[in-house]
Coordinates of C-alpha atoms in Angstrom, one line a residue:
M1 CA 143.5 102.7 55.5
V2 CA 141.1 100.9 57.8
N3 CA 139.4 103.0 60.6
M4 CA 140.7 101.6 64.0
D5 CA 139.3 104.0 66.4
H6 CA 136.4 101.7 67.9
W7 CA 138.9 98.8 68.2
Q8 CA 140.4 100.1 71.5
G9 CA 136.8 99.2 72.9
Y10 CA 137.6 95.4 72.3
K11 CA 140.2 95.8 75.1
R12 CA 137.3 96.2 77.9
P13 CA 136.6 93.4 79.9
P14 CA 134.6 90.8 77.8
S15 CA 131.2 91.3 79.9
E16 CA 131.3 95.1 79.3
Q17 CA 131.2 94.7 75.5
E18 CA 128.6 94.6 72.6
Y19 CA 128.4 91.5 70.5
S20 CA 126.5 90.5 67.4
D21 CA 123.2 88.5 67.7
E22 CA 123.5 84.6 67.7
V23 CA 123.4 83.1 64.3
G24 CA 119.7 82.7 63.1
T25 CA 118.0 79.2 63.8
G26 CA 117.5 79.2 60.0
T27 CA 120.7 77.9 59.5
S28 CA 121.0 74.3 60.5
I29 CA 124.0 73.6 62.5
E30 CA 123.6 70.0 63.5
P31 CA 126.3 67.7 62.1
S32 CA 124.6 64.8 59.7
E33 CA 125.5 61.2 60.5
E34 CA 127.6 61.2 57.3
E35 CA 129.5 64.1 58.5
L36 CA 130.2 62.4 61.9
A37 CA 131.5 59.5 60.0
D38 CA 133.7 61.2 57.3
F39 CA 135.0 64.4 58.9
L40 CA 136.3 65.6 55.3
Q41 CA 132.6 66.1 54.7
A42 CA 132.3 68.2 57.8
C43 CA 135.2 70.4 56.5
N44 CA 133.1 71.4 53.3
R45 CA 130.1 71.9 55.4
L46 CA 132.0 74.5 57.4
W47 CA 132.6 76.0 53.8
Q48 CA 128.9 76.1 53.3
L49 CA 128.2 77.6 56.8
D50 CA 130.8 80.6 56.2
L51 CA 127.9 83.1 56.0
N52 CA 130.4 86.1 56.4
R53 CA 132.6 85.0 53.5
L54 CA 133.4 87.9 51.2
E55 CA 132.6 88.0 47.6
P56 CA 135.5 88.6 45.1
G57 CA 134.9 91.6 42.9
K58 CA 132.3 93.0 45.4
D59 CA 133.7 93.0 48.8
Y60 CA 137.3 93.2 47.5
Q61 CA 139.5 93.0 44.4
I62 CA 142.6 91.3 43.8
D63 CA 145.4 91.6 41.0
C64 CA 147.3 88.2 41.0
G65 CA 149.9 89.7 38.6
E66 CA 152.4 87.4 37.1
G67 CA 153.2 83.7 37.8
K68 CA 156.3 82.3 38.7
K69 CA 158.2 79.1 39.9
V70 CA 159.1 78.9 43.6
F71 CA 162.8 79.1 43.0
Q72 CA 162.5 82.5 41.1
K73 CA 163.1 85.1 43.5
E74 CA 162.6 88.1 41.5
D75 CA 159.5 90.3 42.0
M76 CA 156.8 89.3 39.1
A77 CA 153.9 91.4 40.6
E78 CA 154.2 95.4 39.3
G79 CA 151.5 96.3 42.1
S80 CA 149.8 95.1 45.3
L81 CA 147.8 91.9 45.6
F82 CA 145.0 93.6 47.2
C83 CA 143.4 96.5 44.8
Y84 CA 140.9 97.4 47.3
V85 CA 138.9 95.8 50.4
D86 CA 135.4 97.5 51.2
E87 CA 136.1 99.0 54.6
D88 CA 132.5 98.3 55.4
I89 CA 133.3 94.9 56.4
F90 CA 135.0 96.1 59.4
R91 CA 132.0 97.6 60.9
T92 CA 129.2 95.3 59.4
K93 CA 131.3 91.9 60.2
P94 CA 132.4 92.3 64.0
T95 CA 134.4 89.1 63.7
F96 CA 136.5 90.6 61.1
A97 CA 137.3 93.8 63.1
R98 CA 138.0 91.8 66.3
F99 CA 140.5 89.4 64.6
C100 CA 142.3 92.4 63.0
S101 CA 142.6 94.2 66.5
L102 CA 144.3 91.1 67.7
L103 CA 146.9 91.1 65.1
D104 CA 149.3 94.0 66.3
N105 CA 149.5 92.1 69.9
Y106 CA 152.6 90.3 68.8
N107 CA 156.4 90.8 68.3
P108 CA 157.0 89.2 65.0
N109 CA 160.7 88.2 65.8
A110 CA 160.5 84.3 66.6
G111 CA 162.4 83.7 70.0
C112 CA 161.2 86.9 71.5
K113 CA 159.3 86.3 74.7
E114 CA 155.5 87.6 74.3
V115 CA 154.1 89.8 77.0
V116 CA 150.3 89.6 77.2
T117 CA 148.5 92.4 79.1
S118 CA 145.7 91.9 81.0
E119 CA 143.6 94.0 78.3
E120 CA 145.1 91.7 75.5
K121 CA 143.6 88.8 77.2
Q122 CA 140.2 90.4 77.4
E123 CA 140.4 91.1 73.6
Q124 CA 141.2 87.5 73.0
A125 CA 138.1 86.3 75.1
A126 CA 135.8 88.8 73.4
F127 CA 137.1 87.6 69.9
I128 CA 136.2 84.0 71.1
E129 CA 132.9 85.3 72.3
E130 CA 132.1 87.0 69.2
I131 CA 133.0 84.0 66.9
S132 CA 131.0 81.5 69.1
R133 CA 127.9 83.5 67.9
T134 CA 128.4 82.2 64.3
A135 CA 127.7 79.2 62.4
P136 CA 131.1 77.5 62.0
I137 CA 131.9 77.5 65.4
K138 CA 128.4 76.5 66.6
Y139 CA 128.8 73.5 64.3
L140 CA 132.4 72.9 65.4
H141 CA 131.1 72.5 69.1
K142 CA 128.1 70.2 68.1
Y143 CA 130.2 68.2 66.0
L144 CA 133.3 67.7 68.6
S145 CA 130.9 67.3 71.7
R146 CA 128.9 64.6 69.6
K147 CA 132.5 62.5 69.1
G148 CA 133.1 63.3 72.8
I149 CA 136.2 65.3 72.2
V150 CA 135.0 68.3 74.2
S151 CA 132.6 69.2 76.8
E152 CA 129.0 69.9 75.7
N153 CA 129.1 73.0 78.0
Y154 CA 129.5 75.8 75.7
Q155 CA 131.4 78.0 78.1
D156 CA 134.0 75.2 78.4
F157 CA 134.3 74.9 74.6
K158 CA 135.0 78.6 74.5
R159 CA 137.7 78.4 77.1
M160 CA 139.1 75.4 75.3
L161 CA 139.2 77.6 72.3
T162 CA 141.0 80.4 73.8
S163 CA 143.5 78.0 75.4
L164 CA 144.4 76.3 72.2
W165 CA 144.7 79.4 70.1
F166 CA 146.3 81.9 72.6
D167 CA 148.1 79.9 75.2
L168 CA 151.8 80.7 74.8
Y169 CA 154.4 78.1 74.4
G170 CA 158.0 77.9 73.3
R171 CA 159.4 77.9 70.0
G172 CA 163.2 78.3 68.7
G173 CA 164.4 77.8 72.3
T174 CA 162.7 80.5 74.0
S175 CA 159.8 79.6 76.2
G176 CA 156.4 81.8 75.9
S177 CA 157.2 83.2 72.6
S178 CA 154.8 81.7 70.3
S179 CA 151.1 80.7 70.4
A180 CA 148.9 78.9 67.5
F181 CA 147.3 82.3 66.7
E182 CA 150.6 84.2 66.3
H183 CA 152.4 81.6 64.1
V184 CA 149.2 80.7 61.7
F185 CA 147.8 84.2 61.5
V186 CA 150.2 86.9 62.4
G187 CA 153.4 85.3 61.2
E188 CA 156.9 85.0 62.8
I189 CA 160.4 85.8 61.3
K190 CA 162.9 83.2 62.2
Q191 CA 166.5 84.2 62.8
H192 CA 168.6 81.4 61.5
C193 CA 171.4 81.3 59.1
E194 CA 169.3 83.7 56.9
Q195 CA 166.0 85.1 58.0
E196 CA 162.9 83.5 56.9
V197 CA 159.1 84.0 57.3
S198 CA 157.5 81.4 59.1
G199 CA 153.5 80.9 59.4
F200 CA 151.5 84.0 58.2
H201 CA 148.6 82.3 56.2
N202 CA 146.0 84.8 56.9
W203 CA 144.5 87.2 54.0
L204 CA 143.6 89.8 56.3
Q205 CA 146.8 90.1 58.0
F206 CA 148.4 90.2 54.4
Y207 CA 145.8 93.0 53.3
L208 CA 146.7 95.1 56.4
E209 CA 150.6 94.6 56.3
E210 CA 150.5 95.4 52.3
A211 CA 148.5 98.6 53.0
K212 CA 151.1 99.4 55.6
G213 CA 153.8 98.9 53.1
C214 CA 155.2 95.9 55.2
V215 CA 154.6 93.2 52.7
D216 CA 155.8 93.3 49.0
Y217 CA 153.7 90.9 47.0
H218 CA 156.1 89.1 44.3
G219 CA 153.3 87.2 42.3
Y220 CA 151.5 83.8 42.2
I221 CA 153.0 80.4 42.2
L222 CA 152.4 78.6 39.0
P223 CA 150.0 75.6 39.4
R224 CA 151.5 72.2 38.4
R225 CA 148.3 71.7 36.3
R226 CA 147.6 73.8 33.2
G227 CA 144.6 75.6 32.9
E228 CA 144.5 76.3 36.6
T229 CA 145.8 79.8 36.5
P230 CA 144.3 81.9 39.4
D231 CA 142.1 85.1 38.5
S232 CA 140.5 87.6 40.5
E233 CA 137.7 85.4 41.7
T234 CA 140.1 82.6 42.9
Q235 CA 139.8 82.1 46.8
L236 CA 142.6 79.9 47.4
L237 CA 145.9 81.3 46.2
T238 CA 149.6 80.4 46.4
V239 CA 151.8 83.3 46.6
Q240 CA 155.4 84.8 47.0
F241 CA 155.9 87.7 49.1
E242 CA 158.4 89.7 51.3
W243 CA 157.5 90.7 54.9
N244 CA 159.8 93.5 56.5
G245 CA 162.1 92.7 53.8
V246 CA 162.2 88.7 54.7
L247 CA 161.2 86.2 51.9
K248 CA 158.1 83.9 52.2
S249 CA 158.8 81.9 49.1
V250 CA 155.6 79.9 49.1
S251 CA 152.4 80.4 50.8
S252 CA 148.8 79.3 50.1
T253 CA 146.0 81.4 51.7
L254 CA 142.4 81.2 51.5
V255 CA 141.1 84.9 50.5
G256 CA 137.8 86.4 51.6
V257 CA 137.1 83.6 54.1
S258 CA 135.7 84.7 57.7
P259 CA 138.2 84.4 60.8
E260 CA 135.4 82.0 62.4
F261 CA 135.8 79.7 59.2
E262 CA 139.6 79.2 59.8
I263 CA 139.5 78.9 63.3
A264 CA 136.7 76.3 63.0
L265 CA 138.2 74.5 60.1
Y266 CA 141.8 74.0 61.7
T267 CA 140.4 73.3 65.0
L268 CA 138.6 70.6 63.4
C269 CA 141.5 69.2 61.6
F270 CA 143.7 69.3 64.9
F271 CA 141.0 67.2 66.9
V272 CA 139.8 64.8 64.4
G273 CA 142.3 64.9 61.5
G274 CA 146.0 64.0 60.7
E275 CA 149.0 65.7 59.5
D276 CA 147.5 65.6 55.9
N277 CA 143.8 66.3 55.4
Y278 CA 142.8 66.2 51.7
V279 CA 139.5 68.0 51.6
Q280 CA 137.0 69.7 49.2
L281 CA 136.1 73.2 50.3
G282 CA 133.6 74.3 47.8
P283 CA 135.3 74.3 44.3
Y284 CA 138.8 74.0 45.9
S285 CA 140.8 70.9 46.2
V286 CA 142.7 71.4 49.4
N287 CA 145.2 69.9 51.9
I288 CA 145.1 71.1 55.4
K289 CA 148.5 70.5 56.8
C290 CA 148.2 70.3 60.4
Y291 CA 151.5 69.9 62.6
R292 CA 151.1 69.2 66.3
F293 CA 153.4 70.6 69.1
G294 CA 152.6 68.2 71.9
N295 CA 148.9 69.1 72.6
K296 CA 149.2 72.4 70.8
I297 CA 149.0 73.4 67.4
G298 CA 152.5 74.0 65.9
S299 CA 151.3 75.0 62.5
V300 CA 148.3 74.7 60.3
F301 CA 147.9 75.8 56.9
P302 CA 146.0 75.3 53.4
I303 CA 147.9 73.9 50.3
A304 CA 146.4 74.1 47.0
E305 CA 146.3 70.6 45.6
C306 CA 146.7 71.8 41.6

């Protein structure tokens, strides 16, 4: 299991914490005129700037198991999706560790009012501070400020990011029961006629919950096109699983990407894109689906276009 001993330190005031160095100046984080004119190109640039993205087969190993149709409910995977994840990443990549430390701050039952402690708020601010030192977030700021969408002041921008992802809002009739971060990355269990998993689109959450025995991987969803069967190298997966005994019949996940990449990509789509954002992320054709909830992110997640 992941060694979480040092994560308690993330709850201290952000000013008392140590952060990684700013991304090197050798990495160009200026948006080009072409990218400013076409935000789909900017999304692919974010993929190129994800310097912390993990390498399949080296940093982690997955076993996709058997394929299935969405309507098939039986478990087609004998084992876990993740065979292993190199635990060193949680020491050498602080954005990963800080992200993971936030995941247990939430009650997964939709409609339950969240209680956010001052320590958890400090943890949120420290996470935003850590990712703000990386290339994807610096690029996001330059892009949105050049467009006049956000302030050129980086401190203002970081406050906006914290508010956008962590401010609580009502979902399912209960005020203060949800946030963009909780829904997209942690997941929620809806209590309707029958329970269902809502959100839960992050691979790190999947890995940690699977390691705890809370996630049961059922197999991948068969692509519509022949010859597109995923393997252990695939970094965009459409899967079916149960979480705490509740089914998520279909969910696409970007595997191995960094937390800062997902925050940057989804924030960019929220401010500049529409509900459907058909983008190319390296070798993957993806629709980034973005639902707005007033001026908040209701949900945002990838859908494999195959």
